[in-house]
Amino acid sequence: MRKLNLFIGALAALFIISCEGPQGPPGFDGFDGERGPAGQDGLDAINILGQVVDIEGTFTLDNDYSIFYEFPQTIEVFETDVVLVYMLWDVTEDSNGESVDIWRLMPQTRILDQGLLQYNFDYTFLDVNIFLESDFDLSTLPAGDTDNQVFRIAVLPAESTTGKLDTSNINSVMAHLGITEDSIQKVTIE
């Protein structure tokens, strides 16, 4: 009998809990408060402060086939920023006979008679290290692959990478940052 009473009680409790009645009357509308101060403008109005700098250096055994560039105080780089490095791959002429630089986004790999050669880089918010990697002895490289190499370093603030930006095209990156060829600082690494 106890078990039957317990079962009927549990069944009644479930029935009462699962019942819904008609919806009650709506509550009173609240009052509008005072208007607050104006907020910041949206992402379209953010002033993007990207930087672009050209460096030139030579890969040697003495520098362990790497070119190290420390950002000066005039270039502010945050940990969330994106740093891209482009290599001056070639120079050609346009239809007017003026020279046109051909830039390639790194890393870049070349297939040589000796094996594979890769121009690569890593970075922190303090510096950029550009280095050579290969499956052969780097001392066998001709001067054309190591001497007076030019690289373009672009610092993109995190806010600027939210849209569809073609980072493989340095001209697209520079246009996005509002940087002209004349405003690029040029540095020679000894």
GROMACS .gro file of C-alpha atoms in nm:
model
  190
    1MET     CA    1   0.000   0.000   0.000
    2ARG     CA    2   0.286   0.237   0.082
    3LYS     CA    3   0.441   0.178  -0.256
    4LEU     CA    4   0.110   0.251  -0.426
    5ASN     CA    5   0.065   0.578  -0.232
    6LEU     CA    6   0.424   0.680  -0.317
    7PHE     CA    7   0.369   0.603  -0.685
    8ILE     CA    8   0.040   0.797  -0.699
    9GLY     CA    9   0.204   1.094  -0.517
   10ALA     CA   10   0.493   1.103  -0.762
   11LEU     CA   11   0.251   1.081  -1.055
   12ALA     CA   12   0.042   1.367  -0.917
   13ALA     CA   13   0.354   1.582  -0.865
   14LEU     CA   14   0.462   1.525  -1.225
   15PHE     CA   15   0.114   1.613  -1.347
   16ILE     CA   16   0.105   1.939  -1.149
   17ILE     CA   17   0.457   2.044  -1.257
   18SER     CA   18   0.387   1.981  -1.625
   19CYS     CA   19   0.066   2.184  -1.637
   20GLU     CA   20   0.065   2.531  -1.787
   21GLY     CA   21  -0.200   2.791  -1.733
   22PRO     CA   22  -0.296   3.092  -1.940
   23GLN     CA   23  -0.033   3.360  -1.980
   24GLY     CA   24  -0.062   3.638  -1.727
   25PRO     CA   25  -0.104   4.007  -1.807
   26PRO     CA   26   0.206   4.192  -1.938
   27GLY     CA   27   0.414   4.384  -1.689
   28PHE     CA   28   0.444   4.761  -1.672
   29ASP     CA   29   0.673   4.934  -1.921
   30GLY     CA   30   0.985   5.083  -1.768
   31PHE     CA   31   1.091   5.443  -1.819
   32ASP     CA   32   1.368   5.558  -2.052
   33GLY     CA   33   1.680   5.674  -1.871
   34GLU     CA   34   1.902   5.968  -1.959
   35ARG     CA   35   2.102   5.949  -2.279
   36GLY     CA   36   2.463   5.849  -2.212
   37PRO     CA   37   2.778   5.999  -2.363
   38ALA     CA   38   2.862   5.925  -2.726
   39GLY     CA   39   3.065   5.608  -2.778
   40GLN     CA   40   3.369   5.548  -2.996
   41ASP     CA   41   3.332   5.531  -3.371
   42GLY     CA   42   3.316   5.189  -3.534
   43LEU     CA   43   3.596   4.996  -3.707
   44ASP     CA   44   3.565   5.204  -4.023
   45ALA     CA   45   3.698   5.507  -3.838
   46ILE     CA   46   3.996   5.334  -3.672
   47ASN     CA   47   4.324   5.498  -3.766
   48ILE     CA   48   4.544   5.210  -3.878
   49LEU     CA   49   4.907   5.284  -3.801
   50GLY     CA   50   5.087   5.022  -4.007
   51GLN     CA   51   5.454   5.050  -4.087
   52VAL     CA   52   5.667   4.937  -4.381
   53VAL     CA   53   6.047   4.935  -4.389
   54ASP     CA   54   6.302   4.805  -4.642
   55ILE     CA   55   6.616   4.636  -4.516
   56GLU     CA   56   6.919   4.526  -4.714
   57GLY     CA   57   7.175   4.278  -4.590
   58THR     CA   58   7.408   3.995  -4.681
   59PHE     CA   59   7.388   3.635  -4.563
   60THR     CA   60   7.730   3.510  -4.450
   61LEU     CA   61   7.881   3.234  -4.241
   62ASP     CA   62   7.968   3.501  -3.980
   63ASN     CA   63   7.602   3.595  -3.928
   64ASP     CA   64   7.493   3.229  -3.949
   65TYR     CA   65   7.321   3.307  -4.280
   66SER     CA   66   7.065   3.531  -4.114
   67ILE     CA   67   6.979   3.900  -4.118
   68PHE     CA   68   6.854   4.028  -3.783
   69TYR     CA   69   6.649   4.349  -3.767
   70GLU     CA   70   6.543   4.497  -3.436
   71PHE     CA   71   6.245   4.734  -3.457
   72PRO     CA   72   6.350   5.088  -3.362
   73GLN     CA   73   6.143   5.294  -3.118
   74THR     CA   74   5.990   5.479  -3.415
   75ILE     CA   75   5.811   5.157  -3.518
   76GLU     CA   76   5.560   5.041  -3.258
   77VAL     CA   77   5.474   4.673  -3.286
   78PHE     CA   78   5.223   4.502  -3.056
   79GLU     CA   79   5.211   4.131  -2.979
   80THR     CA   80   4.881   4.103  -3.169
   81ASP     CA   81   5.018   4.268  -3.484
   82VAL     CA   82   5.098   4.068  -3.796
   83VAL     CA   83   5.446   4.103  -3.947
   84LEU     CA   84   5.491   4.009  -4.312
   85VAL     CA   85   5.822   3.993  -4.497
   86TYR     CA   86   5.856   4.026  -4.874
   87MET     CA   87   6.170   3.953  -5.074
   88LEU     CA   88   6.275   4.164  -5.370
   89TRP     CA   89   6.271   3.880  -5.620
   90ASP     CA   90   6.351   4.063  -5.941
   91VAL     CA   91   6.338   4.402  -6.113
   92THR     CA   92   6.179   4.447  -6.454
   93GLU     CA   93   6.083   4.740  -6.676
   94ASP     CA   94   5.739   4.870  -6.762
   95SER     CA   95   5.633   4.993  -7.107
   96ASN     CA   96   5.789   5.337  -7.034
   97GLY     CA   97   6.128   5.186  -6.955
   98GLU     CA   98   6.097   5.254  -6.580
   99SER     CA   99   6.204   4.983  -6.336
  100VAL     CA  100   5.938   4.787  -6.151
  101ASP     CA  101   6.016   4.582  -5.839
  102ILE     CA  102   5.883   4.227  -5.814
  103TRP     CA  103   5.815   4.132  -5.451
  104ARG     CA  104   5.734   3.786  -5.318
  105LEU     CA  105   5.581   3.704  -4.981
  106MET     CA  106   5.810   3.485  -4.774
  107PRO     CA  107   5.891   3.208  -4.723
  108GLN     CA  108   6.029   3.146  -5.071
  109THR     CA  109   6.191   2.825  -5.190
  110ARG     CA  110   6.437   2.792  -5.476
  111ILE     CA  111   6.538   2.468  -5.644
  112LEU     CA  112   6.911   2.482  -5.716
  113ASP     CA  113   7.165   2.233  -5.851
  114GLN     CA  114   7.289   2.181  -5.491
  115GLY     CA  115   6.936   2.116  -5.354
  116LEU     CA  116   6.655   2.319  -5.196
  117LEU     CA  117   6.717   2.669  -5.062
  118GLN     CA  118   6.453   2.847  -4.857
  119TYR     CA  119   6.443   3.213  -4.755
  120ASN     CA  120   6.243   3.218  -4.433
  121PHE     CA  121   6.176   3.442  -4.132
  122ASP     CA  122   6.041   3.455  -3.782
  123TYR     CA  123   5.944   3.753  -3.570
  124THR     CA  124   5.845   3.885  -3.232
  125PHE     CA  125   5.705   4.225  -3.149
  126LEU     CA  126   6.068   4.330  -3.091
  127ASP     CA  127   6.248   4.204  -3.403
  128VAL     CA  128   6.252   4.011  -3.729
  129ASN     CA  129   6.504   3.740  -3.816
  130ILE     CA  130   6.541   3.650  -4.185
  131PHE     CA  131   6.741   3.334  -4.247
  132LEU     CA  132   6.841   3.075  -4.505
  133GLU     CA  133   6.754   2.707  -4.475
  134SER     CA  134   6.882   2.435  -4.706
  135ASP     CA  135   6.957   2.068  -4.742
  136PHE     CA  136   7.314   2.147  -4.857
  137ASP     CA  137   7.617   2.348  -4.742
  138LEU     CA  138   7.521   2.718  -4.762
  139SER     CA  139   7.882   2.820  -4.821
  140THR     CA  140   7.847   2.685  -5.177
  141LEU     CA  141   7.588   2.954  -5.266
  142PRO     CA  142   7.688   3.215  -5.523
  143ALA     CA  143   7.690   3.583  -5.425
  144GLY     CA  144   7.366   3.645  -5.618
  145ASP     CA  145   7.177   3.436  -5.362
  146THR     CA  146   7.338   3.587  -5.052
  147ASP     CA  147   7.478   3.937  -5.111
  148ASN     CA  148   7.283   4.264  -5.084
  149GLN     CA  149   6.942   4.100  -5.052
  150VAL     CA  150   6.650   4.342  -5.006
  151PHE     CA  151   6.347   4.264  -4.791
  152ARG     CA  152   6.034   4.468  -4.721
  153ILE     CA  153   5.889   4.428  -4.373
  154ALA     CA  154   5.523   4.524  -4.327
  155VAL     CA  155   5.366   4.556  -3.982
  156LEU     CA  156   4.987   4.522  -3.993
  157PRO     CA  157   4.790   4.611  -3.681
  158ALA     CA  158   4.550   4.339  -3.572
  159GLU     CA  159   4.252   4.567  -3.648
  160SER     CA  160   4.354   4.593  -4.015
  161THR     CA  161   4.346   4.219  -4.080
  162THR     CA  162   3.971   4.178  -4.021
  163GLY     CA  163   3.869   4.224  -4.385
  164LYS     CA  164   3.968   4.048  -4.704
  165LEU     CA  165   4.322   4.174  -4.763
  166ASP     CA  166   4.545   4.011  -5.024
  167THR     CA  167   4.862   3.984  -4.816
  168SER     CA  168   5.049   3.812  -5.099
  169ASN     CA  169   5.045   4.145  -5.286
  170ILE     CA  170   5.268   4.410  -5.124
  171ASN     CA  171   5.100   4.687  -5.327
  172SER     CA  172   4.761   4.585  -5.185
  173VAL     CA  173   4.902   4.585  -4.830
  174MET     CA  174   5.064   4.926  -4.874
  175ALA     CA  175   4.745   5.073  -5.023
  176HIS     CA  176   4.547   4.933  -4.729
  177LEU     CA  177   4.789   5.095  -4.484
  178GLY     CA  178   4.801   5.422  -4.681
  179ILE     CA  179   5.178   5.399  -4.733
  180THR     CA  180   5.352   5.523  -5.046
  181GLU     CA  181   5.679   5.405  -5.192
  182ASP     CA  182   5.842   5.741  -5.105
  183SER     CA  183   5.758   5.711  -4.736
  184ILE     CA  184   5.931   5.375  -4.682
  185GLN     CA  185   6.235   5.392  -4.459
  186LYS     CA  186   6.539   5.212  -4.602
  187VAL     CA  187   6.791   5.044  -4.370
  188THR     CA  188   7.119   4.865  -4.448
  189ILE     CA  189   7.215   4.586  -4.207
  190GLU     CA  190   7.590   4.546  -4.161
   0.00000   0.00000   0.00000
